[in-house]
Short mmCIF file of C-alpha atoms in Angstrom, two decimals:
data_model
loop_
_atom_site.label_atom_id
_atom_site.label_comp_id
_atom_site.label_asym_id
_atom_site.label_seq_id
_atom_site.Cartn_x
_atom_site.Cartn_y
_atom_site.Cartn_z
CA UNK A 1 90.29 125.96 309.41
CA UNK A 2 88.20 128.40 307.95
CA UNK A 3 86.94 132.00 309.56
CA UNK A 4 83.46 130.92 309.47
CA UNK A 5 84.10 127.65 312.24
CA UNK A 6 86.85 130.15 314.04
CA UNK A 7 84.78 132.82 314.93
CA UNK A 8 81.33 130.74 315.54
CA UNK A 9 80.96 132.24 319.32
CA UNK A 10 84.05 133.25 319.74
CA UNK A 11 84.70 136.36 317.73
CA UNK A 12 88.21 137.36 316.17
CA UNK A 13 90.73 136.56 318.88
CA UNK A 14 90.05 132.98 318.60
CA UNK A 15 91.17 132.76 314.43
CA UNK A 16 94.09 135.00 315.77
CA UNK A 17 95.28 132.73 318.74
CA UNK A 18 95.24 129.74 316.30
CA UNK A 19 96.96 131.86 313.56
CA UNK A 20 99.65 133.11 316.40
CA UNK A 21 100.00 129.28 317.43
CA UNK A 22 100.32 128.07 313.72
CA UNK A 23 103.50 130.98 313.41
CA UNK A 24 104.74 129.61 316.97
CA UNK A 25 105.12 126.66 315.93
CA UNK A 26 106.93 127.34 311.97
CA UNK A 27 109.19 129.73 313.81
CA UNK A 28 109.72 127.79 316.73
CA UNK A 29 111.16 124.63 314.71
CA UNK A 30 114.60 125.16 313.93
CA UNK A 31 115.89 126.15 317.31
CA UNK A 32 113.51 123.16 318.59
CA UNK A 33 115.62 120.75 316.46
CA UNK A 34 118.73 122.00 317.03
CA UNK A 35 118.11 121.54 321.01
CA UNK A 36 117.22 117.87 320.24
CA UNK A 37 119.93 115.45 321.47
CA UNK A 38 122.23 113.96 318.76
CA UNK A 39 121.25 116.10 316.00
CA UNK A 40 123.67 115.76 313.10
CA UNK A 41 124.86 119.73 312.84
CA UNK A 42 125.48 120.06 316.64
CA UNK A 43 127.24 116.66 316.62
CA UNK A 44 128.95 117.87 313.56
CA UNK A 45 130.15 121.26 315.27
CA UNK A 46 130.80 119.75 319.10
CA UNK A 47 132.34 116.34 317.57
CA UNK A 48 133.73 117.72 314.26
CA UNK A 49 134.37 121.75 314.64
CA UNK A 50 135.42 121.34 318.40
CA UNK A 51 136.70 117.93 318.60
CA UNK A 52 135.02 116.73 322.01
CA UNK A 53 135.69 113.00 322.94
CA UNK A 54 132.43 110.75 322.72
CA UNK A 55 132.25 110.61 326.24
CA UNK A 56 132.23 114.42 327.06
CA UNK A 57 129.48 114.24 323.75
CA UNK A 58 127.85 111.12 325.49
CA UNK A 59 127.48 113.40 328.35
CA UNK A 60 126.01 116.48 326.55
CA UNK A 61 123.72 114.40 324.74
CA UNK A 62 122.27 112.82 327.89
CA UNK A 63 121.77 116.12 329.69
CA UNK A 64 117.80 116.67 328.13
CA UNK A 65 116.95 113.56 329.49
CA UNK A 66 117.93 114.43 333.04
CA UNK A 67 115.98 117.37 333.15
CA UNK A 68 113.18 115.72 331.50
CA UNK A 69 113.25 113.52 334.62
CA UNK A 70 113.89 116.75 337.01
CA UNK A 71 110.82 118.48 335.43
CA UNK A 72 108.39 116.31 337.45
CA UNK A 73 109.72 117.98 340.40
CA UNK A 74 110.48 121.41 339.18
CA UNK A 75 107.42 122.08 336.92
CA UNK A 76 104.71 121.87 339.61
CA UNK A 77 106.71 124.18 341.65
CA UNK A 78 107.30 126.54 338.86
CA UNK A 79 103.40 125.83 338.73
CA UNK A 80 101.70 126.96 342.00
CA UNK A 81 104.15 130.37 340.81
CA UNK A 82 103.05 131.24 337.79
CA UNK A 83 100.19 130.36 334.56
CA UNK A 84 100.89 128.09 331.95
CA UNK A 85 101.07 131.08 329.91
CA UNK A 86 103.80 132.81 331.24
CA UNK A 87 105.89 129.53 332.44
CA UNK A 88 105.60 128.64 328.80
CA UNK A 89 106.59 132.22 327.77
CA UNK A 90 109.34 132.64 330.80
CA UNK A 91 111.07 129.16 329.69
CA UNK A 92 110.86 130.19 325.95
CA UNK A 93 112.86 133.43 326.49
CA UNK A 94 115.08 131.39 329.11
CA UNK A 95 116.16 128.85 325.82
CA UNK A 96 116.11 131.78 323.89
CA UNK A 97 119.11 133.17 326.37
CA UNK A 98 120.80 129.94 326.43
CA UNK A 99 121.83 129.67 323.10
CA UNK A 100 122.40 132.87 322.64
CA UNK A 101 125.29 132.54 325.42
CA UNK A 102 126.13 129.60 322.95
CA UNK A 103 126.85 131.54 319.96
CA UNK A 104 128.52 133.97 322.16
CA UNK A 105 131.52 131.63 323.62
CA UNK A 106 131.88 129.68 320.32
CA UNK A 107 134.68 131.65 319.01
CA UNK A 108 136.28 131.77 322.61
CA UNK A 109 136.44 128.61 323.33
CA UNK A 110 139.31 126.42 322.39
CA UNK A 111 139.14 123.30 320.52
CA UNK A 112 139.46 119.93 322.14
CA UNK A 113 137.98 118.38 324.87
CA UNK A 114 139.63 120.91 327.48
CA UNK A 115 138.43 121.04 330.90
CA UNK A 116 136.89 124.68 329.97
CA UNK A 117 135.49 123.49 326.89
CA UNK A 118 133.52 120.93 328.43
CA UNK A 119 132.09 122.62 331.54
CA UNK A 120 131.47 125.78 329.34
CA UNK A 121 129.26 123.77 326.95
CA UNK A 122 127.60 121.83 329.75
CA UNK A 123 126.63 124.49 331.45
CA UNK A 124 124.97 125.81 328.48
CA UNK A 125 123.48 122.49 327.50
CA UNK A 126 122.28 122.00 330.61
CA UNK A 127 120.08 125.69 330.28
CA UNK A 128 118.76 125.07 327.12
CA UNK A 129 117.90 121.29 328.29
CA UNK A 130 116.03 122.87 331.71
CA UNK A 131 114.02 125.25 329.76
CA UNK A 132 112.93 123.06 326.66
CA UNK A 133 111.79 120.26 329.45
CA UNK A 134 109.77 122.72 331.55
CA UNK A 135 108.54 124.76 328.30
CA UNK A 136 107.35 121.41 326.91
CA UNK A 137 104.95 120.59 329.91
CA UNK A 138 104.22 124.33 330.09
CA UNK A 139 103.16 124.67 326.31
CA UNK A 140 100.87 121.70 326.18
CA UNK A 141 98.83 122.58 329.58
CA UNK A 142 98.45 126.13 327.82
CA UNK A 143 97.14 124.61 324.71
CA UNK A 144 94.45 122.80 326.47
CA UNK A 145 92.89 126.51 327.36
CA UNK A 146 93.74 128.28 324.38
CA UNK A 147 92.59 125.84 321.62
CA UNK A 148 89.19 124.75 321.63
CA UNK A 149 88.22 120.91 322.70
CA UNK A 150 85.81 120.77 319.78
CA UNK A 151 88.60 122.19 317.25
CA UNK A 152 91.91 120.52 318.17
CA UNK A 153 91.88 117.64 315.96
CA UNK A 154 91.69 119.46 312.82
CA UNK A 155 93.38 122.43 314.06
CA UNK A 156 96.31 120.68 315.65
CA UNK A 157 96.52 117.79 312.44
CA UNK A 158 96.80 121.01 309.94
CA UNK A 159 99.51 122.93 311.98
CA UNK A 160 101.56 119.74 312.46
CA UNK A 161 101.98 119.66 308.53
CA UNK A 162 103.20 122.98 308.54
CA UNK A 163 105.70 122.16 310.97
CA UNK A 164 107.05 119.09 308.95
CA UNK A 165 107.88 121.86 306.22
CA UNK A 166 109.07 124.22 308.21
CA UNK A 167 111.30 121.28 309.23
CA UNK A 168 112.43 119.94 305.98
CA UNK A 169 113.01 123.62 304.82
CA UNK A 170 115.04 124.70 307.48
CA UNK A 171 117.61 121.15 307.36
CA UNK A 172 117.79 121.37 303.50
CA UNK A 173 118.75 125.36 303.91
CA UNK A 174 121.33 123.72 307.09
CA UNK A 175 122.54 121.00 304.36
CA UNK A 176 123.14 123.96 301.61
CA UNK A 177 125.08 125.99 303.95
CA UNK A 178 126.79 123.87 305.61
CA UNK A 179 128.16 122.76 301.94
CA UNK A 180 128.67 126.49 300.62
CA UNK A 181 131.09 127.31 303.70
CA UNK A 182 132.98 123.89 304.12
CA UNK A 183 131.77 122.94 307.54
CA UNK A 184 133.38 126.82 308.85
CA UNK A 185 132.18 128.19 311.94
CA UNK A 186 130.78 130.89 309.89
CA UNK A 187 128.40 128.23 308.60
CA UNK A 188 127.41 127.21 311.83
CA UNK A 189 126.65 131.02 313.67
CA UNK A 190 124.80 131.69 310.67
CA UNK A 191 122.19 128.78 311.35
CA UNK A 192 122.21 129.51 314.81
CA UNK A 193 121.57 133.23 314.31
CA UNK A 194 118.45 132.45 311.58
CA UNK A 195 117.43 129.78 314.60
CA UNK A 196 117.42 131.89 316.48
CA UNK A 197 115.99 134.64 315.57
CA UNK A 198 113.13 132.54 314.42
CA UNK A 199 112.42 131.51 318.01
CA UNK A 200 112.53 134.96 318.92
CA UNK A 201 109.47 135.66 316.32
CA UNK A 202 108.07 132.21 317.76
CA UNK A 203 108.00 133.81 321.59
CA UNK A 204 106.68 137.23 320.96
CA UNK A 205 103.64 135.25 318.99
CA UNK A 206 103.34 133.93 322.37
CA UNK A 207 103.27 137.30 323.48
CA UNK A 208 100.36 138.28 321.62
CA UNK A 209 98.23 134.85 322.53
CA UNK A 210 95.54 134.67 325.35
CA UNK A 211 92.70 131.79 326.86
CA UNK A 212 89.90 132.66 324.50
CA UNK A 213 88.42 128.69 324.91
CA UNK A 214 85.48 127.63 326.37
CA UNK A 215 85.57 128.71 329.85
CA UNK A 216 84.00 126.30 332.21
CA UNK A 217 84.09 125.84 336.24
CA UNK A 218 87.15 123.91 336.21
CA UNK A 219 86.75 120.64 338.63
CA UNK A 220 89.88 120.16 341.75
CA UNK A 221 92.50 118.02 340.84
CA UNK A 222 93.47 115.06 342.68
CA UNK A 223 95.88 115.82 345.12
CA UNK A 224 99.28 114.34 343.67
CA UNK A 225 100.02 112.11 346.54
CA UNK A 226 96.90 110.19 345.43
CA UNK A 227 97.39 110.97 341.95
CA UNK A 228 100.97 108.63 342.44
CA UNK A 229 99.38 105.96 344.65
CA UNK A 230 96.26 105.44 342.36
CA UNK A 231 99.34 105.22 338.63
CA UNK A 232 101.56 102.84 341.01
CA UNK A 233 98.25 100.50 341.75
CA UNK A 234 97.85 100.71 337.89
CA UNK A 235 100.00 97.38 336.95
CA UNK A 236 99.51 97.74 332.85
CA UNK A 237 100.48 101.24 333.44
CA UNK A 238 103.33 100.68 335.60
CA UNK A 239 104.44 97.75 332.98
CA UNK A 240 103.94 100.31 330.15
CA UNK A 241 106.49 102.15 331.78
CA UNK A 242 108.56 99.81 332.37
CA UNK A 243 109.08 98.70 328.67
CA UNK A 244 109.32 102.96 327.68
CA UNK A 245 112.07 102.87 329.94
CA UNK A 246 113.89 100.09 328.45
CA UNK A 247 112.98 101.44 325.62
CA UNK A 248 114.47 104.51 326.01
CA UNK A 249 117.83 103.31 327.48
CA UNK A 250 117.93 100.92 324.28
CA UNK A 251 117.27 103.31 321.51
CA UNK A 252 119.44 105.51 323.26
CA UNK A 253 122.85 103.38 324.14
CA UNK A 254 124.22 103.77 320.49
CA UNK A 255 121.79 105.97 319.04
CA UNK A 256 123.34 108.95 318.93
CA UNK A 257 126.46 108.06 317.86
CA UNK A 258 124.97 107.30 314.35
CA UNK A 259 126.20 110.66 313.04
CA UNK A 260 129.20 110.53 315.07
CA UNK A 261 130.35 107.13 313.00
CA UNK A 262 129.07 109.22 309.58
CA UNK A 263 131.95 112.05 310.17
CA UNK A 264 134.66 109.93 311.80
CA UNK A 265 134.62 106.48 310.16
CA UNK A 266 132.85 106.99 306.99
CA UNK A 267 134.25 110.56 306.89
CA UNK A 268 131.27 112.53 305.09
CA UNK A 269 130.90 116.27 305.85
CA UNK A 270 127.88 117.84 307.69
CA UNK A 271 126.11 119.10 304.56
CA UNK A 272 126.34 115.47 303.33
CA UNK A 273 125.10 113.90 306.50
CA UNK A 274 122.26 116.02 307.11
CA UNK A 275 121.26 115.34 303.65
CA UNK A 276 121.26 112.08 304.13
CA UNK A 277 119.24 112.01 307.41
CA UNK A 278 116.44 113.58 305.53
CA UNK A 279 115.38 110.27 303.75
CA UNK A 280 114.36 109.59 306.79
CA UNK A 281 112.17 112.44 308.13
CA UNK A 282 110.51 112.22 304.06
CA UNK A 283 109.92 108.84 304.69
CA UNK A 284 107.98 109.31 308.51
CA UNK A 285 106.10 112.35 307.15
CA UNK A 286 104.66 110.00 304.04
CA UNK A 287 104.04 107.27 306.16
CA UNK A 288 102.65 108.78 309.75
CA UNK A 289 98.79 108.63 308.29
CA UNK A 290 99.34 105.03 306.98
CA UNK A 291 100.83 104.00 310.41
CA UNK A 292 97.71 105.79 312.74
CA UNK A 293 94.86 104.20 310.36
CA UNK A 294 96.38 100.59 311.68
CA UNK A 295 96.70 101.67 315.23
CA UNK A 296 93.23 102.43 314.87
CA UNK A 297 92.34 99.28 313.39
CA UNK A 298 94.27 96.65 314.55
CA UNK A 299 95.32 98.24 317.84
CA UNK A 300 98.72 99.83 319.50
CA UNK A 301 100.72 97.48 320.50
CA UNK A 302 100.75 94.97 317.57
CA UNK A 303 101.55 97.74 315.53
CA UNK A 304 104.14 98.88 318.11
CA UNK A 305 105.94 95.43 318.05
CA UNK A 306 105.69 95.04 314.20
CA UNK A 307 107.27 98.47 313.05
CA UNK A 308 109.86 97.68 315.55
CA UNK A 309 110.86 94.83 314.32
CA UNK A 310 111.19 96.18 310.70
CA UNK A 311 112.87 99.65 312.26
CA UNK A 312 115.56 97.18 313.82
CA UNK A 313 116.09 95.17 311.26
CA UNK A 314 116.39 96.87 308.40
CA UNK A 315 118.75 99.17 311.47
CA UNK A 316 121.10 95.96 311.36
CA UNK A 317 122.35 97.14 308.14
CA UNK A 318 124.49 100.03 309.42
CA UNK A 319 126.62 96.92 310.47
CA UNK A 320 128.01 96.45 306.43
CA UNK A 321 128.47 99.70 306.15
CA UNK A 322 131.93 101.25 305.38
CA UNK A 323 133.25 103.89 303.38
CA UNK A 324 133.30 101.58 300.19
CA UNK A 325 129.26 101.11 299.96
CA UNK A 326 128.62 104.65 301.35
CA UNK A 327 125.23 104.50 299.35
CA UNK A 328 124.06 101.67 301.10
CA UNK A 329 123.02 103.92 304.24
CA UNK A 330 119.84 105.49 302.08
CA UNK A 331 118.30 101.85 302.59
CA UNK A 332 118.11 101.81 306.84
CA UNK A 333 117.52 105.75 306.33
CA UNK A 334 114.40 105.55 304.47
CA UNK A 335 113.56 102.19 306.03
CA UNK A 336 114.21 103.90 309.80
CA UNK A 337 112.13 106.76 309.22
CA UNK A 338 108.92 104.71 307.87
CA UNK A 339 108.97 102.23 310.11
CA UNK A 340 110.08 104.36 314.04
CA UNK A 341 106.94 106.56 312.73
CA UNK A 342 104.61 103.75 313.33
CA UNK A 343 106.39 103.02 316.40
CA UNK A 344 105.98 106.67 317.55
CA UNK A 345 102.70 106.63 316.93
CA UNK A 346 101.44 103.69 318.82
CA UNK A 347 103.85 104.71 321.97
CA UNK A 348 101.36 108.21 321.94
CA UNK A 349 98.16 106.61 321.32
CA UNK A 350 98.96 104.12 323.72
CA UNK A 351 100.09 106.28 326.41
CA UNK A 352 96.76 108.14 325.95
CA UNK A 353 94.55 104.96 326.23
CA UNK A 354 96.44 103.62 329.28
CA UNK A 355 96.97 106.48 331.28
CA UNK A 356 94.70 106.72 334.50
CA UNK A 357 92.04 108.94 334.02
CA UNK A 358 91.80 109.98 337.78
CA UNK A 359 95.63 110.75 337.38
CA UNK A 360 96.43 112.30 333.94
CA UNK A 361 98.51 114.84 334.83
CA UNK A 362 100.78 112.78 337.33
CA UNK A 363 100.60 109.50 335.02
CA UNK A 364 102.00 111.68 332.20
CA UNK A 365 104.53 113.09 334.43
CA UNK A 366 105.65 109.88 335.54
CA UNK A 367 105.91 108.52 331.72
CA UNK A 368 108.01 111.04 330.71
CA UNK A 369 110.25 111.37 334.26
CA UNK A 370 111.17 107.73 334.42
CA UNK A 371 111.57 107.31 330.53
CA UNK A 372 113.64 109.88 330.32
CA UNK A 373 115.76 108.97 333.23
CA UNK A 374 116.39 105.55 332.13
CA UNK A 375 117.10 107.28 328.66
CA UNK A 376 119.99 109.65 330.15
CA UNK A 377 121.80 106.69 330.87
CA UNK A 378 122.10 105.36 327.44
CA UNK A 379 124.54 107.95 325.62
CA UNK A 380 126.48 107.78 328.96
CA UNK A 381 126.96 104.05 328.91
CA UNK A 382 127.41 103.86 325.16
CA UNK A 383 129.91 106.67 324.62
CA UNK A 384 131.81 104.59 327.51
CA UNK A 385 131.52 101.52 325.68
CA UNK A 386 132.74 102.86 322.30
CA UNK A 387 135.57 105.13 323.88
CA UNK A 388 136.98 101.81 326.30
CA UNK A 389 136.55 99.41 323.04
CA UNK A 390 138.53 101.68 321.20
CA UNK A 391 141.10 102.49 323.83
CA UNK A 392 142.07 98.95 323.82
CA UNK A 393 143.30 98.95 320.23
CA UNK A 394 139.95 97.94 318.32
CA UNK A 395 139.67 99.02 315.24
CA UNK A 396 137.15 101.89 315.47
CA UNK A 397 135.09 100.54 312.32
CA UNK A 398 134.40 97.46 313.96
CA UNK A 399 133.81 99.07 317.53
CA UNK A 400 131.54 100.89 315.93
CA UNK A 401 129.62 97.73 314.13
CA UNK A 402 129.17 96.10 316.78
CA UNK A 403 127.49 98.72 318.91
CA UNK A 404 124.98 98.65 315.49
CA UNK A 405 124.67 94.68 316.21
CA UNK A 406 123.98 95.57 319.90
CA UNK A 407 120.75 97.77 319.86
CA UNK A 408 118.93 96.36 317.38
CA UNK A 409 118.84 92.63 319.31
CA UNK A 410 119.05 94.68 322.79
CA UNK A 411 115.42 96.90 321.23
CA UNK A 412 113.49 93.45 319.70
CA UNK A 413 114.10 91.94 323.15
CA UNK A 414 111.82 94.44 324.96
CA UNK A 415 109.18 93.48 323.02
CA UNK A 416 108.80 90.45 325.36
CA UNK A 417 108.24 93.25 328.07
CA UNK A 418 105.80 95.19 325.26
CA UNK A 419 103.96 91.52 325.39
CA UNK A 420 103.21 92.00 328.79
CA UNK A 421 101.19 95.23 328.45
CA UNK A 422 97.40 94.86 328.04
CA UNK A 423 95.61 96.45 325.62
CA UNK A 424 91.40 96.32 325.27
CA UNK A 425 90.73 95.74 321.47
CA UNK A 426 94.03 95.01 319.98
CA UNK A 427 94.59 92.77 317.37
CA UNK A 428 97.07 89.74 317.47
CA UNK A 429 100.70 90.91 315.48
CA UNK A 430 99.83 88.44 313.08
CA UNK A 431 96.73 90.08 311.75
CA UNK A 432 99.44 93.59 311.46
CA UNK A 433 101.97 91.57 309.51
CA UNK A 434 98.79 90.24 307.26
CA UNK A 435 97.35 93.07 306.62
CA UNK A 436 100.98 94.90 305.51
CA UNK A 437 100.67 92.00 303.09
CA UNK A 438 98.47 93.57 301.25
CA UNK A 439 99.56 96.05 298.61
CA UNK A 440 97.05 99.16 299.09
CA UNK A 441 98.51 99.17 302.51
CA UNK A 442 102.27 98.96 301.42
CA UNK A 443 101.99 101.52 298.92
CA UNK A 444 99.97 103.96 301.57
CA UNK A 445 103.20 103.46 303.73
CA UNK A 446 105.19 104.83 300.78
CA UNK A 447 102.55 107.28 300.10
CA UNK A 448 101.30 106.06 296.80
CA UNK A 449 97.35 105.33 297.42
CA UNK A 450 96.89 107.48 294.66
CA UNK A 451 98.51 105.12 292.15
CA UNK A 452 96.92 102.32 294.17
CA UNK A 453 93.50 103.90 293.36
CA UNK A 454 94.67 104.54 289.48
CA UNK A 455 95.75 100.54 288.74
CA UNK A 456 93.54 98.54 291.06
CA UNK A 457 90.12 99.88 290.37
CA UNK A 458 88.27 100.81 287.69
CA UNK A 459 84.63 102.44 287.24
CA UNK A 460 81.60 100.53 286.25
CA UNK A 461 78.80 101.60 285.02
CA UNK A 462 75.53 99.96 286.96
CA UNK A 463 73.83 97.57 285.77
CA UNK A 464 70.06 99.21 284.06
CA UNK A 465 67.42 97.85 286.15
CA UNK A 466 64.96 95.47 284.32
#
């Protein structure tokens, strides 16, 4: 965005808001991922460095989707307390503290899945999971006062490419590391304190941020009561819902232990699996603009239902996988990440299209509460599965390839749920899988319209007029 459209009628201190929310975000990245449930460097340091079963890391894993379900209690408490501002700033500092406390106990604590271990790390886990589900809600209400209506498109679409670097950066810096020390602790308190720090720049740019948007009357809000009457009278809505929660609880049963079966069965180091796990995030970044020009087009859900069909099934392949054909993984990897992008983005566009309009706030709420609870349940059930399988004398190789059988049949299944969910001027799926057909729109997927443009056209000159 240039100065001229920042400070048209709004002076300086809006082109330094949006510069102090660009830095926010950059800075604010690392720790972000690292809070993220199944990560591969905390798996690698609670699984690897500490040795916790999979059901005390089931556990852990499942703890930010209880408190994303708790937050639709806590948050509009928090709420009648204090701004968006400072909630947003007070839960920042509040993860900040968390894993501080984190890098503090690691060299105290003793390895294996000890009593103290565990209830010292869930306690932790559970503060940084409070605060990043309360600062989430927080941040985004903010936003909608400090950023311009009129500018957030452009704004918001720029800043979310600087992210995705700050992203890649930071996990091929984790990946370098991580290889450098061997896996040490040292490697690990020295990501966390970079991470950290980081997010400590991110919250003082918070600091220095104020409401400089449009300021207009603003109008009463339904009163939540009615807000949850008028979303639970809603029957798309309510089915919408339904099928995120499935959803969620699918994606979620095995999910995480993806990175658990890369260090234990097909014994590759951190540095190696986070290195690997970046095909992936390349392969969403290239194809995220590809996937929201067909949501656009053809609609949400037929997009929805046809990039989750490719994400499972090219998924289906971790089932081959053994130590032998270790290469093999890059295909579901790259595959994974291209296709779950265009499933992430119809889920959002979607969600915006079909919440109630006379009951944003609490519909939101509501989609993210009930998701997220039937999501906590996943990792819980699955690290049972995989630790009872194994406890009966399976071999853990196969335990472990069946669980990748499981959730990609268990995910396709919802779609028959997604089916269900009506959407005003969406396309049949057959009109999606058509038009993917077509090679400009493969090779925009991949990123390569500019070749596209190169072989498949050329100019000619018009035709002189008689």
């Amino acid at each position: 965005m240039d100065a001229t459209t920042a400070q048209r009628g709004h002076g300086p201190s809006l082109r330094s808001n949006l510069n102090l929310c660009t830095l926010d975000g950059i800075a604010a990245v690392p720790l972000t991922v690292l809070s993220s449930p199944g990560n591969a460097v905390i798996a690698a340091l609670l699984t690897g460095t500490f040795a916790l079963s999979t059901r005390t890391y089931g556990l852990i894993t499942s703890l930010p989707f209880w408190f994303n379900f708790l937050q639709v209690v806590l948050t509009p408490m928090l709420a009648q307390r204090l701004s968006a501002r400072a909630l947003c700033i007070a839960s920042a500092w509040l993860h900040v503290a968390g894993w501080l406390a984190f890098v503090a106990v690691l060299p105290f604590v003793p390895t294996g899945d000890h009593a103290a271990t565990r209830t010292t790390f869930i306690v932790i886990f559970s503060i940084i999971a409070l605060s990043t589900a309360i600062n989430g809600v927080a941040w985004n209400s903010w936003m909608q006062g400090a950023v311009p209506l009129r500018l957030r498109g452009k704004f918001f679409g720029g800043r979310n490419r600087l992210l995705y670097i700050s992203l890649l950066a930071f996990l091929f810096a984790a990946s370098g590391v991580l290889a450098w020390f061997e896996g040490s602790l040292l490697a690990f308190h020295m990501l966390l304190a970079v991470a950290i720090t980081m997010r400590t720049v991110s919250v003082l740019s918070q600091h220095r941020m104020h409401l400089t948007s449009d300021r207009k009357p603003a109008s009463a809000e339904t009163p939540w009561p009615e807000q949850i009457r008028r979303v639970w009278r809603d029957r798309t809505y309510m089915r919408y819902i339904a099928f995120s929660a499935l959803m969620g609880f699918s994606v979620n049963l095995f999910g995480p232990f993806y990175a658990v079966f890369m260090f234990k069965e097909l014994h590759l180091s951190a540095a190696q699996t986070n290195f690997m796990l970046l095909t992936g995030i390349f392969a969403a970044a290239i194809a995220f603009p590809a996937w929201g020009r067909m949501s656009d087009r053809y609609g949400n859900i037929p997009v929805m239902i046809v990039s989750l069909f490719l994400w499972q099934i090219f998924n289906s392949i971790w089932c081959f996988i053994t130590p032998a054909n270790i290469w093999l993984l890059y295909v579901p990897l790259a595959a994974g990440g291209m296709f779950s992008a265009g499933y992430g983005v119809g889920v959002f566009g979607l969600l915006l299209k079909l919440t109630p309009p006379e009951a944003r706030t609490m519909g939101v709420a509501l989609f993210v509460s009930l998701s997220s609870l039937a999501a906590a349940f996943g990792p819980i059930t699955g690290s049972n599965l995989l630790s009872w399988a194994i406890a009966r004398g399976w071999p853990p190789l196969t335990v472990y390839h069946s669980a990748f059988v499981v959730m990609p049949v268990f995910t396709m299944l919802s779609c028959i749920l997604l089916k269900k969910v009506h959407e005003t001027r969406s396309s049949p799926v057959t009109e999606v899988v058509g038009a993917m057909r077509n090679v400009r729109t493969l090779a925009s997927l991949f990123g390569l319209t500019f070749l596209v443009n190169q072989v498949f056209y050329r100019t000619v000159e018009p035709a002189p007029r008689s």
